[in-house]
Short mmCIF file of C-alpha atoms in Angstrom, two decimals:
data_model
loop_
_atom_site.label_atom_id
_atom_site.label_comp_id
_atom_site.label_asym_id
_atom_site.label_seq_id
_atom_site.Cartn_x
_atom_site.Cartn_y
_atom_site.Cartn_z
CA MET A 140 159.97 208.66 85.95
CA ARG A 141 161.19 206.54 82.76
CA GLY A 142 159.45 203.43 84.21
CA ARG A 143 156.29 205.34 83.95
CA ARG A 144 157.54 206.61 80.36
CA MET A 145 157.44 202.88 79.49
CA ARG A 146 153.91 201.86 80.95
CA ALA A 147 152.45 204.49 79.23
CA LEU A 148 154.60 203.45 76.25
CA LEU A 149 153.13 200.18 76.22
CA ARG A 150 149.58 201.13 77.43
CA ARG A 151 149.51 203.04 74.16
CA GLY A 152 151.42 200.30 71.99
CA VAL A 153 148.54 198.09 73.90
CA VAL A 154 145.34 200.29 72.40
CA LEU A 155 146.87 201.01 69.36
CA ALA A 156 147.41 197.01 68.78
CA VAL A 157 143.57 195.98 69.85
CA VAL A 158 142.31 198.94 67.69
CA LEU A 159 144.50 198.27 65.01
CA VAL A 160 143.40 194.12 64.90
CA ALA A 161 139.97 195.20 65.00
CA VAL A 162 140.10 197.14 62.74
CA LEU A 163 141.57 195.32 59.33
CA GLY A 164 140.34 192.17 61.04
CA VAL A 165 136.86 193.40 60.14
CA VAL A 166 137.85 194.68 56.82
CA GLY A 167 139.87 191.30 56.15
CA ALA A 168 136.57 189.40 56.92
CA TRP A 169 134.75 191.75 54.72
CA VAL A 170 137.29 191.22 51.51
CA GLY A 171 137.37 187.37 51.81
CA ALA A 172 133.53 187.07 52.22
CA LYS A 173 133.64 189.69 48.96
CA ARG A 174 136.19 187.42 46.79
CA ASP A 175 134.76 184.48 48.61
CA GLN A 176 131.61 185.03 46.88
CA LEU A 177 134.17 184.74 43.25
CA HIS A 178 135.26 181.81 41.65
CA GLN A 179 138.41 182.36 39.27
CA ALA A 180 139.06 179.75 36.05
CA THR A 181 141.99 180.54 34.67
CA ALA A 182 143.49 178.87 30.91
CA THR A 183 146.63 178.56 29.37
CA ILE A 184 147.81 179.41 25.82
CA LEU A 185 150.94 178.80 24.03
CA VAL A 186 150.65 181.33 21.31
CA ASN A 187 152.68 180.40 17.92
CA PRO A 188 153.96 183.31 15.39
CA LEU A 189 151.59 183.31 12.47
CA GLU A 190 151.22 185.56 8.76
CA GLY A 191 150.00 188.48 9.56
CA ASN A 192 151.30 189.21 12.99
CA PRO A 193 151.85 192.97 13.53
CA PHE A 194 155.18 192.32 15.46
CA SER A 195 156.59 189.71 12.82
CA PRO A 196 154.63 190.00 9.85
CA ASP A 197 156.40 187.14 7.57
CA GLY A 198 156.13 184.70 10.73
CA ARG A 199 159.63 183.77 10.13
CA ASP A 200 161.60 185.10 13.05
CA GLY A 201 159.93 183.21 16.19
CA LEU A 202 158.95 186.19 17.73
CA VAL A 203 155.59 187.84 18.75
CA ASN A 204 154.74 190.60 20.18
CA LEU A 205 152.59 188.98 23.64
CA GLU A 206 151.72 192.36 24.63
CA THR A 207 149.65 193.06 21.19
CA GLU A 208 148.01 189.97 21.01
CA ALA A 209 146.93 189.92 25.48
CA ARG A 210 144.72 192.91 24.01
CA LEU A 211 143.40 191.21 21.32
CA VAL A 212 141.77 188.30 23.76
CA THR A 213 139.12 190.93 24.41
CA ALA A 214 138.82 191.58 21.05
CA ASP A 215 135.17 192.79 19.56
CA ALA A 216 135.40 189.70 17.49
CA VAL A 217 136.45 187.57 19.59
CA ALA A 218 133.38 188.92 22.81
CA ARG A 219 131.42 188.16 20.05
CA ALA A 220 132.14 184.42 19.64
CA VAL A 221 132.71 183.99 23.11
CA GLY A 222 129.00 184.88 23.48
CA ASN A 223 127.62 183.23 20.24
CA LYS A 224 129.38 180.22 22.19
CA THR A 225 127.82 180.45 25.81
CA GLY A 226 124.79 181.92 24.91
CA LEU A 227 125.50 184.78 26.63
CA ASP A 228 124.13 187.96 23.64
CA ASP A 229 125.15 191.04 26.23
CA PRO A 230 128.60 191.63 25.09
CA ASP A 231 129.29 193.62 28.63
CA ALA A 232 128.38 190.17 30.48
CA VAL A 233 131.18 188.50 28.25
CA LEU A 234 134.00 191.06 28.83
CA THR A 235 133.64 191.42 32.49
CA GLY A 236 135.92 190.16 35.10
CA VAL A 237 137.93 188.82 31.71
CA SER A 238 142.00 189.90 32.09
CA VAL A 239 144.68 188.42 30.17
CA GLU A 240 148.40 187.87 32.33
CA VAL A 241 151.43 187.55 30.07
CA PRO A 242 154.38 185.73 32.14
CA PRO A 243 157.58 186.60 31.23
CA ASN A 244 160.07 185.09 29.46
CA THR A 245 157.42 182.96 27.52
CA GLN A 246 155.30 182.92 24.48
CA LEU A 247 152.04 181.76 26.89
CA LEU A 248 149.38 184.02 27.98
CA ARG A 249 147.21 183.48 30.87
CA ILE A 250 143.31 183.90 30.63
CA THR A 251 141.51 184.21 33.69
CA VAL A 252 137.84 184.71 33.93
CA GLU A 253 135.76 185.79 37.56
CA ARG A 254 132.53 184.62 38.44
CA ARG A 255 130.09 184.41 40.44
CA ASP A 256 129.68 181.61 39.30
CA ALA A 257 131.97 178.55 38.91
CA ALA A 258 130.73 176.68 35.85
CA LEU A 259 130.41 179.76 34.15
CA ALA A 260 134.06 180.91 35.12
CA ARG A 261 135.20 177.54 33.79
CA ARG A 262 133.06 177.92 29.95
CA LEU A 263 134.36 181.16 29.08
CA ALA A 264 137.55 181.14 30.26
CA ASN A 265 137.98 178.11 27.91
CA ALA A 266 135.94 179.72 25.11
CA TYR A 267 138.27 183.08 25.23
CA ALA A 268 140.67 180.21 24.47
CA GLU A 269 139.29 178.07 22.11
CA GLU A 270 137.78 181.58 20.01
CA TYR A 271 140.84 183.26 20.35
CA LEU A 272 143.13 181.18 18.57
CA ASN A 273 140.40 180.26 15.88
CA TYR A 274 140.06 184.06 15.70
CA ARG A 275 144.06 183.84 14.91
CA GLU A 276 144.29 181.10 12.50
CA ALA A 277 141.42 182.91 10.57
CA ARG A 278 143.64 186.32 10.67
CA THR A 279 146.14 183.91 9.21
CA ALA A 280 144.24 182.54 6.84
CA SER A 281 142.87 186.07 5.94
CA THR A 282 146.21 187.13 5.08
CA VAL A 283 147.43 184.28 2.97
CA PHE A 284 144.12 184.40 1.05
CA THR A 285 144.46 187.69 0.12
CA ARG A 286 148.66 187.23 -0.46
CA GLN A 287 147.81 184.45 -3.06
CA ALA A 288 145.45 186.24 -4.75
CA HIS A 289 147.65 189.29 -5.51
CA LEU A 290 149.84 186.85 -6.21
CA THR A 291 147.85 184.96 -8.31
CA GLU A 292 146.61 188.31 -10.63
CA GLU A 293 149.89 189.98 -10.46
CA LEU A 294 151.48 186.55 -12.54
CA ARG A 295 148.15 186.79 -14.63
CA SER A 296 148.86 189.92 -15.97
CA MET A 297 152.82 189.33 -16.72
CA LYS A 298 152.06 185.95 -18.58
CA ALA A 299 149.43 188.16 -20.70
CA GLN A 300 152.18 190.83 -21.32
CA LEU A 301 154.65 188.09 -22.07
CA THR A 302 152.60 186.45 -24.62
CA SER A 303 152.06 190.11 -26.12
CA LEU A 304 156.00 190.67 -26.33
CA THR A 305 156.43 187.72 -27.93
CA LYS A 306 153.59 187.68 -30.63
CA GLU A 307 155.09 191.62 -31.18
CA ARG A 308 159.06 189.72 -31.78
CA ALA A 309 157.71 186.88 -33.97
CA ALA A 310 155.77 189.33 -36.80
CA ALA A 311 157.64 189.90 -40.02
CA GLY A 312 159.25 193.60 -40.13
CA VAL A 313 160.21 194.25 -36.65
CA SER A 314 164.19 195.66 -37.13
CA ALA A 315 167.00 194.17 -35.50
CA GLU A 316 167.02 197.49 -33.11
CA ARG A 317 163.09 196.61 -32.00
CA ARG A 318 163.72 192.69 -31.81
CA ALA A 319 166.85 193.53 -29.36
CA LEU A 320 164.33 195.78 -27.08
CA LEU A 321 161.82 193.00 -27.05
CA ASP A 322 164.42 190.61 -25.82
CA GLN A 323 165.83 192.31 -23.05
CA GLN A 324 161.60 192.56 -22.27
CA ILE A 325 160.91 189.37 -22.64
CA SER A 326 163.78 187.93 -20.51
CA GLY A 327 162.68 190.45 -17.24
CA LEU A 328 159.37 189.72 -17.27
CA VAL A 329 160.57 186.16 -17.61
CA SER A 330 162.64 186.53 -14.67
CA GLN A 331 159.87 188.04 -12.56
CA VAL A 332 157.52 185.65 -13.59
CA ALA A 333 159.95 183.02 -12.23
CA GLN A 334 160.44 184.83 -8.71
CA VAL A 335 156.48 185.49 -8.25
CA GLN A 336 155.75 182.13 -8.63
CA ALA A 337 158.65 180.37 -6.26
CA GLU A 338 156.32 183.15 -3.58
CA GLN A 339 153.53 181.44 -4.59
CA THR A 340 155.29 177.85 -3.69
CA THR A 341 156.65 179.26 -0.33
CA LEU A 342 153.25 180.78 0.79
CA GLY A 343 151.42 177.97 0.18
CA TYR A 344 153.95 176.87 2.85
CA VAL A 345 153.01 179.55 5.48
CA SER A 346 152.44 177.37 9.18
CA GLN A 347 148.17 178.83 10.07
CA ASP A 348 148.83 176.73 13.84
CA PRO A 349 147.61 179.73 16.04
CA GLY A 350 148.61 177.71 19.05
CA GLN A 351 146.90 175.42 21.55
CA VAL A 352 145.46 175.21 24.91
CA VAL A 353 147.98 174.34 27.50
CA THR A 354 145.92 174.21 30.17
CA PRO A 355 142.46 174.18 29.80
CA ALA A 356 140.22 176.28 32.79
CA VAL A 357 138.97 174.05 35.95
CA GLU A 358 136.73 174.92 38.21
CA GLU A 359 138.63 175.90 41.55
CA SER A 360 137.96 173.48 44.70
CA ALA A 361 136.98 175.10 47.55
CA GLY A 362 140.20 175.55 50.33
CA PRO A 363 139.95 174.09 53.33
CA LEU A 364 139.08 177.55 55.70
CA PRO A 365 136.82 180.33 54.49
CA ALA A 366 138.00 183.32 52.69
CA ALA A 367 136.46 185.36 54.60
CA LEU A 368 137.96 183.61 58.14
CA LEU A 369 141.59 183.59 56.15
CA GLY A 370 141.27 187.73 54.75
CA ALA A 371 140.27 188.18 58.48
CA ILE A 372 143.44 186.56 59.98
CA ALA A 373 145.17 188.17 57.33
CA GLY A 374 144.45 191.94 58.51
CA ALA A 375 144.32 191.44 61.87
CA GLY A 376 147.94 189.95 61.36
CA LEU A 377 148.57 193.37 59.07
CA GLY A 378 147.76 195.34 62.17
CA LEU A 379 149.53 193.71 64.69
CA ALA A 380 152.20 193.51 62.77
CA LEU A 381 151.88 198.21 62.17
CA ALA A 382 151.48 197.67 66.00
CA LEU A 383 154.12 196.46 66.64
CA GLY A 384 156.19 198.82 64.08
CA ALA A 385 154.71 201.72 65.23
CA VAL A 386 155.59 200.41 69.14
CA TYR A 387 158.98 199.98 68.01
CA LEU A 388 159.20 203.59 66.25
CA ARG A 389 157.86 204.82 69.64
CA ALA A 390 160.13 203.14 71.64
CA ARG A 391 163.28 204.62 69.69
CA ARG A 392 161.85 208.00 69.38
CA ALA A 393 161.33 207.41 73.35
CA ASP A 394 164.14 209.20 74.70
CA LYS A 395 162.85 212.69 72.66
CA VAL A 396 161.12 215.08 75.01
CA GLY A 397 157.36 215.05 73.72
CA THR A 398 154.32 217.52 73.71
CA ARG A 399 152.96 218.80 77.21
CA THR A 400 150.58 215.91 77.84
CA ASP A 401 153.83 213.95 77.23
CA LEU A 402 155.82 214.90 79.69
CA VAL A 403 152.78 215.60 82.39
CA ALA A 404 151.80 211.37 81.49
CA ALA A 405 155.51 211.14 82.42
CA GLY A 406 155.42 212.31 85.88
CA TYR A 407 157.13 215.65 85.09
CA GLU A 408 155.67 219.51 86.87
CA VAL A 409 154.99 221.19 83.68
CA ILE A 410 154.30 224.10 85.30
CA GLY A 411 154.13 226.87 81.81
CA SER A 412 154.83 227.09 77.69
CA ASP A 413 156.73 229.25 76.53
CA ASP A 414 154.06 230.84 74.46
CA ASP A 415 152.27 231.63 77.51
CA ALA A 416 154.68 234.07 79.80
CA ASP A 417 151.84 235.28 81.89
CA ALA A 418 151.20 232.13 83.13
CA LEU A 419 154.82 231.43 84.19
CA ARG A 420 155.24 234.60 85.66
CA ALA A 421 152.18 233.70 88.15
CA ARG A 422 153.62 230.68 88.94
CA ILE A 423 156.99 231.72 89.65
CA LEU A 424 155.21 234.75 92.03
CA VAL A 425 153.39 232.69 94.08
CA GLU A 426 156.62 230.40 94.06
CA LEU A 427 158.85 233.06 95.46
CA PRO A 428 157.05 235.29 97.52
CA GLN A 429 160.57 237.12 98.56
CA ARG A 430 162.30 239.79 96.74
CA PRO A 431 164.18 240.29 95.18
CA ALA A 432 164.38 236.82 93.19
CA VAL A 433 166.88 235.67 91.42
CA VAL A 434 165.73 233.35 88.49
CA LEU A 435 167.58 230.95 86.20
CA LEU A 436 165.59 229.67 83.37
CA ALA A 437 168.08 227.23 81.36
CA ASP A 438 167.44 224.71 78.75
CA ALA A 439 168.03 221.03 79.20
CA GLY A 440 170.27 219.78 76.37
CA GLU A 441 172.18 221.38 74.51
CA GLN A 442 169.92 223.89 73.01
CA GLY A 443 171.04 226.36 75.74
CA ALA A 444 170.12 229.88 73.38
CA ALA A 445 166.09 228.51 72.96
CA SER A 446 165.88 229.59 76.59
CA ALA A 447 166.80 233.46 76.18
CA VAL A 448 163.84 233.76 73.98
CA THR A 449 161.45 232.35 77.09
CA GLY A 450 163.68 234.92 79.52
CA GLU A 451 162.76 237.72 77.02
CA ALA A 452 159.03 238.08 76.94
CA LEU A 453 159.33 236.55 80.80
CA VAL A 454 160.71 239.65 82.00
CA ASP A 455 158.17 241.29 79.38
CA SER A 456 155.54 239.95 81.37
CA LEU A 457 157.05 240.78 85.33
CA ALA A 458 158.00 244.32 83.78
CA ARG A 459 154.55 245.22 82.53
CA ALA A 460 153.08 244.16 86.31
CA ARG A 461 155.76 246.82 87.60
CA LEU A 462 158.29 244.89 88.95
CA ARG A 463 161.73 245.69 88.42
CA THR A 464 162.90 242.95 86.52
CA VAL A 465 166.81 243.00 84.75
CA LEU A 466 167.43 240.26 82.23
CA VAL A 467 170.78 238.80 81.78
CA VAL A 468 171.59 236.61 78.99
CA LEU A 469 174.59 234.55 77.82
CA ASP A 470 173.82 233.36 74.50
CA ASP A 471 171.24 235.29 72.47
CA SER A 472 172.05 233.62 69.83
CA ALA A 473 168.22 232.81 69.21
CA LEU A 474 166.82 236.16 69.83
CA GLY A 475 167.23 237.14 66.08
CA GLY A 476 164.54 235.48 64.92
CA SER A 477 162.42 235.40 67.84
CA GLY A 478 160.10 238.65 67.40
CA VAL A 479 160.93 240.58 70.10
CA GLU A 480 160.98 244.37 69.20
CA ARG A 481 164.07 245.56 70.54
CA ARG A 482 168.13 246.58 69.63
CA PRO A 483 169.84 243.78 68.75
CA MET A 484 172.25 243.03 71.57
CA ARG A 485 175.04 241.94 70.03
CA TYR A 486 178.43 243.27 69.48
CA GLN A 487 177.27 245.52 72.57
CA ARG A 488 179.24 245.73 75.79
CA GLY A 489 177.97 243.40 78.39
CA LEU A 490 178.76 240.62 80.94
CA VAL A 491 182.12 239.50 79.81
CA GLU A 492 183.43 243.71 80.07
CA VAL A 493 181.46 243.96 83.41
CA LEU A 494 182.85 240.57 84.57
CA ARG A 495 186.02 241.58 83.19
CA GLY A 496 186.17 244.94 84.70
CA ARG A 497 186.22 246.68 81.62
CA ALA A 498 182.90 248.26 81.72
CA ASN A 499 180.55 249.75 83.97
CA LEU A 500 177.32 247.89 84.84
CA ASP A 501 175.15 250.94 85.62
CA LYS A 502 176.44 252.25 81.76
CA THR A 503 176.57 248.76 80.46
CA LEU A 504 172.49 247.95 81.45
CA VAL A 505 169.75 248.63 78.47
CA PRO A 506 166.91 250.05 79.60
CA ALA A 507 163.88 248.39 78.12
CA GLY A 508 160.92 250.57 79.28
CA ASP A 509 160.22 252.35 82.63
CA PHE A 510 160.38 248.55 84.51
CA ALA A 511 163.09 246.42 82.46
CA LEU A 512 166.74 246.38 82.24
CA ARG A 513 168.79 244.17 79.77
CA LEU A 514 172.65 242.90 80.35
CA PRO A 515 173.91 241.55 76.92
CA PRO A 516 176.11 238.82 76.90
CA GLY A 517 179.12 241.25 75.59
CA GLY A 518 181.67 239.65 74.02
CA THR A 519 183.42 239.02 70.68
CA THR A 520 180.35 237.29 67.59
CA GLU A 521 181.77 234.19 69.18
CA ARG A 522 180.46 232.54 72.31
CA PRO A 523 183.14 233.52 75.44
CA ALA A 524 184.19 230.60 77.59
CA TRP A 525 181.96 231.16 80.65
CA GLY A 526 183.33 228.80 83.30
CA ASP A 527 186.21 231.06 84.64
CA LEU A 528 183.98 234.22 84.33
CA LEU A 529 180.58 232.59 86.12
CA ALA A 530 182.76 231.06 88.96
CA SER A 531 185.20 234.22 89.55
CA PRO A 532 184.15 236.41 92.57
CA GLU A 533 183.61 239.15 89.96
CA PHE A 534 180.12 237.01 89.05
CA VAL A 535 178.93 237.09 93.11
CA GLY A 536 179.29 240.27 93.63
CA LEU A 537 177.66 240.75 89.87
CA VAL A 538 174.61 239.01 91.68
CA LYS A 539 174.68 240.79 94.87
CA ASP A 540 174.98 244.58 92.95
CA LEU A 541 171.66 242.99 90.32
CA ARG A 542 169.55 242.43 93.65
CA GLU A 543 169.97 245.60 94.63
CA ARG A 544 168.97 246.74 91.15
CA GLY A 545 166.08 244.84 90.92
CA GLU A 546 163.17 242.61 91.93
CA MET A 547 163.52 239.80 90.03
CA ILE A 548 166.55 239.19 88.08
CA VAL A 549 166.60 236.83 85.38
CA PHE A 550 169.37 234.41 83.97
CA ALA A 551 168.51 232.79 80.48
CA GLY A 552 170.49 231.42 77.64
CA VAL A 553 172.26 228.79 79.49
CA ALA A 554 172.13 224.60 79.57
CA LEU A 555 171.41 221.97 81.86
CA PRO A 556 173.12 219.43 82.67
CA GLY A 557 176.54 221.44 82.35
CA PRO A 558 179.33 223.07 83.87
CA ASP A 559 177.81 227.16 82.95
CA GLY A 560 174.16 225.91 84.14
CA GLN A 561 174.90 224.50 87.40
CA LEU A 562 177.42 227.80 88.35
CA LEU A 563 174.84 229.67 87.43
CA ALA A 564 172.09 227.43 89.44
CA GLY A 565 174.35 227.97 92.39
CA HIS A 566 173.43 232.18 92.62
CA ALA A 567 169.93 230.89 92.18
CA ASP A 568 167.14 230.73 94.34
CA ALA A 569 164.76 228.95 92.02
CA VAL A 570 165.11 227.28 88.40
CA VAL A 571 162.64 226.13 85.81
CA ILE A 572 164.20 224.21 82.80
CA GLN A 573 163.11 224.29 79.18
CA ALA A 574 162.36 221.07 77.25
CA THR A 575 162.16 221.54 73.65
CA THR A 576 159.80 218.99 71.70
CA GLY A 577 161.88 216.75 69.45
CA LEU A 578 165.15 218.60 70.46
CA SER A 579 165.35 217.99 74.31
CA THR A 580 165.45 213.98 75.86
CA ASN A 581 164.33 212.64 78.54
CA ALA A 582 167.79 211.51 79.86
CA GLU A 583 169.15 215.51 79.46
CA LEU A 584 165.79 216.20 81.14
CA GLU A 585 166.57 214.09 84.20
CA ALA A 586 169.92 214.88 84.51
CA ALA A 587 169.08 218.67 84.69
CA LEU A 588 166.41 217.94 87.36
CA ARG A 589 169.49 216.35 89.57
CA GLU A 590 171.99 219.12 89.12
CA VAL A 591 169.38 221.13 90.17
CA ASP A 592 168.24 219.16 93.18
CA GLU A 593 171.89 218.84 93.97
CA GLY A 594 172.21 222.10 94.76
CA PRO A 595 170.80 225.05 97.11
CA ALA A 596 168.02 226.51 94.11
CA GLN A 597 164.46 225.21 94.43
CA ALA A 598 163.52 223.55 91.37
CA LEU A 599 159.96 225.62 90.46
CA GLY A 600 159.18 222.37 87.19
CA ILE A 601 159.60 222.33 84.09
CA VAL A 602 158.44 224.88 80.73
CA HIS A 603 157.58 223.33 77.60
CA ARG A 604 158.99 224.41 73.96
CA ALA A 605 156.87 223.17 71.27
CA ALA A 606 159.36 222.43 67.81
CA PRO A 607 161.09 225.20 67.41
CA GLN A 608 160.28 228.05 64.32
CA TRP A 609 163.47 227.77 62.29
CA ARG A 610 162.97 223.48 61.81
CA ARG A 611 159.53 224.21 59.89
CA HIS A 612 161.13 227.83 57.73
CA PRO A 613 165.28 227.51 57.96
CA VAL A 614 164.92 229.39 54.26
CA LYS A 615 163.39 232.43 56.39
CA GLU A 616 165.22 231.80 59.76
CA HIS A 617 168.39 232.89 57.53
CA HIS A 618 166.98 235.74 55.96
CA ARG A 619 165.77 236.73 59.11
CA ALA A 620 169.48 236.37 60.60
CA ALA A 621 170.80 238.25 57.92
CA GLU A 622 168.52 241.20 58.74
CA HIS A 623 169.87 241.13 61.96
CA GLU A 624 173.12 241.19 60.90
CA HIS A 625 172.44 243.69 58.57
CA ALA A 626 171.23 246.06 61.16
CA VAL A 627 173.50 245.38 63.61
CA ARG A 628 176.31 246.59 60.85
CA ALA A 629 174.27 249.81 60.78
CA ASP A 630 174.43 250.56 64.13
CA GLU A 631 177.62 250.35 64.53
CA ALA A 632 178.59 252.52 61.64
CA SER A 633 176.33 255.26 62.93
#
């Protein structure tokens, strides 16, 4: 069966690979064809710090905010100048397909223009580079001119004030106190005039070099292969890589039991599912016409408690068919959240006390309607060591007594492979293995079937169980368990 599973996995992998390669290949060819219709031209600019730079207003620290400058490349003033230079009057046509990149740790700007016409893309890229530098130079010249004009006006005002103070001091009749005050004011004005003149001189040496075009744009030459073919090859390669990855992941998870369809495809005999007890009842009754009959419902792997839930539903279905049925559960820990409306069986005297001779069987069986009896596991809150009890002569006698009290006896809440399940299978007429999606493994399932084949019981087949509810809603299951324990405590107190 493992070889059949691997062949099925490979078949699905080949189909997936073909589909992905075909789809992504077509998508890649379409994208490549679109790209093949567009041409790119890139011009590279070296940006120098200038007077009036928002990041460095004095232009003396050698830094420039390139992110700000990159936004200014597509400013309206630059776009209008580019439109006038290239003959494009529509601003949207000038700005379409223009992008600016700032390489890290540099003072460079890369201006890229994308157009269907390669020559137009080149002309626009170069025009943007040149007009942007012209815009920076004009902005700097305007800043310097404005500052020079302000300083000239300030100097003229201070000189006029100085002339007025000098005349007043030289006039006759000025007191000594007034002359001393005028001397202080004249001295201060002379100092301010010297500072303004020094600033004017410094401003005259401000660099107005905006930068330069390091690499002008050129028309890109076509590659040896069409872009559509390259896109198809890239898309097909990506599809093949995705398919191989999916096959690899499925192969890693292949040992986990999948859906019911996966089990059937792998060659297992699937006789029902955990949510359809009536169909499982019909198959069991057809395969086991003799009465009484003992059926073992065991989980593949260590999820032994899960089969108790399916056993509950199966016994209810058999009882509705007016068959006297007894359910013996070895582990009822999963019944708290099963949704079965009944009195919880924990902390009650049950199978453990009967096998140890501490309780009477008839007084320990719990009625569940007119045709169903349940024998809880009993013992303490911890799961007892069943090996010694199931191998004892008392258990042989118990099975004989149960056959006298019911037409169908169902054992559940145990795992196969394992010693407990193997001992129970030796007393059963038929065994049903329950496989849980995502929990049971195919290796455990095959080992369980081998143990059944080596014993006297008939292997009826496999019951598929979907992913358990508590795995999807752990918080709800926690609350259900807490409510269950509270109900048990209340029963004990009463």
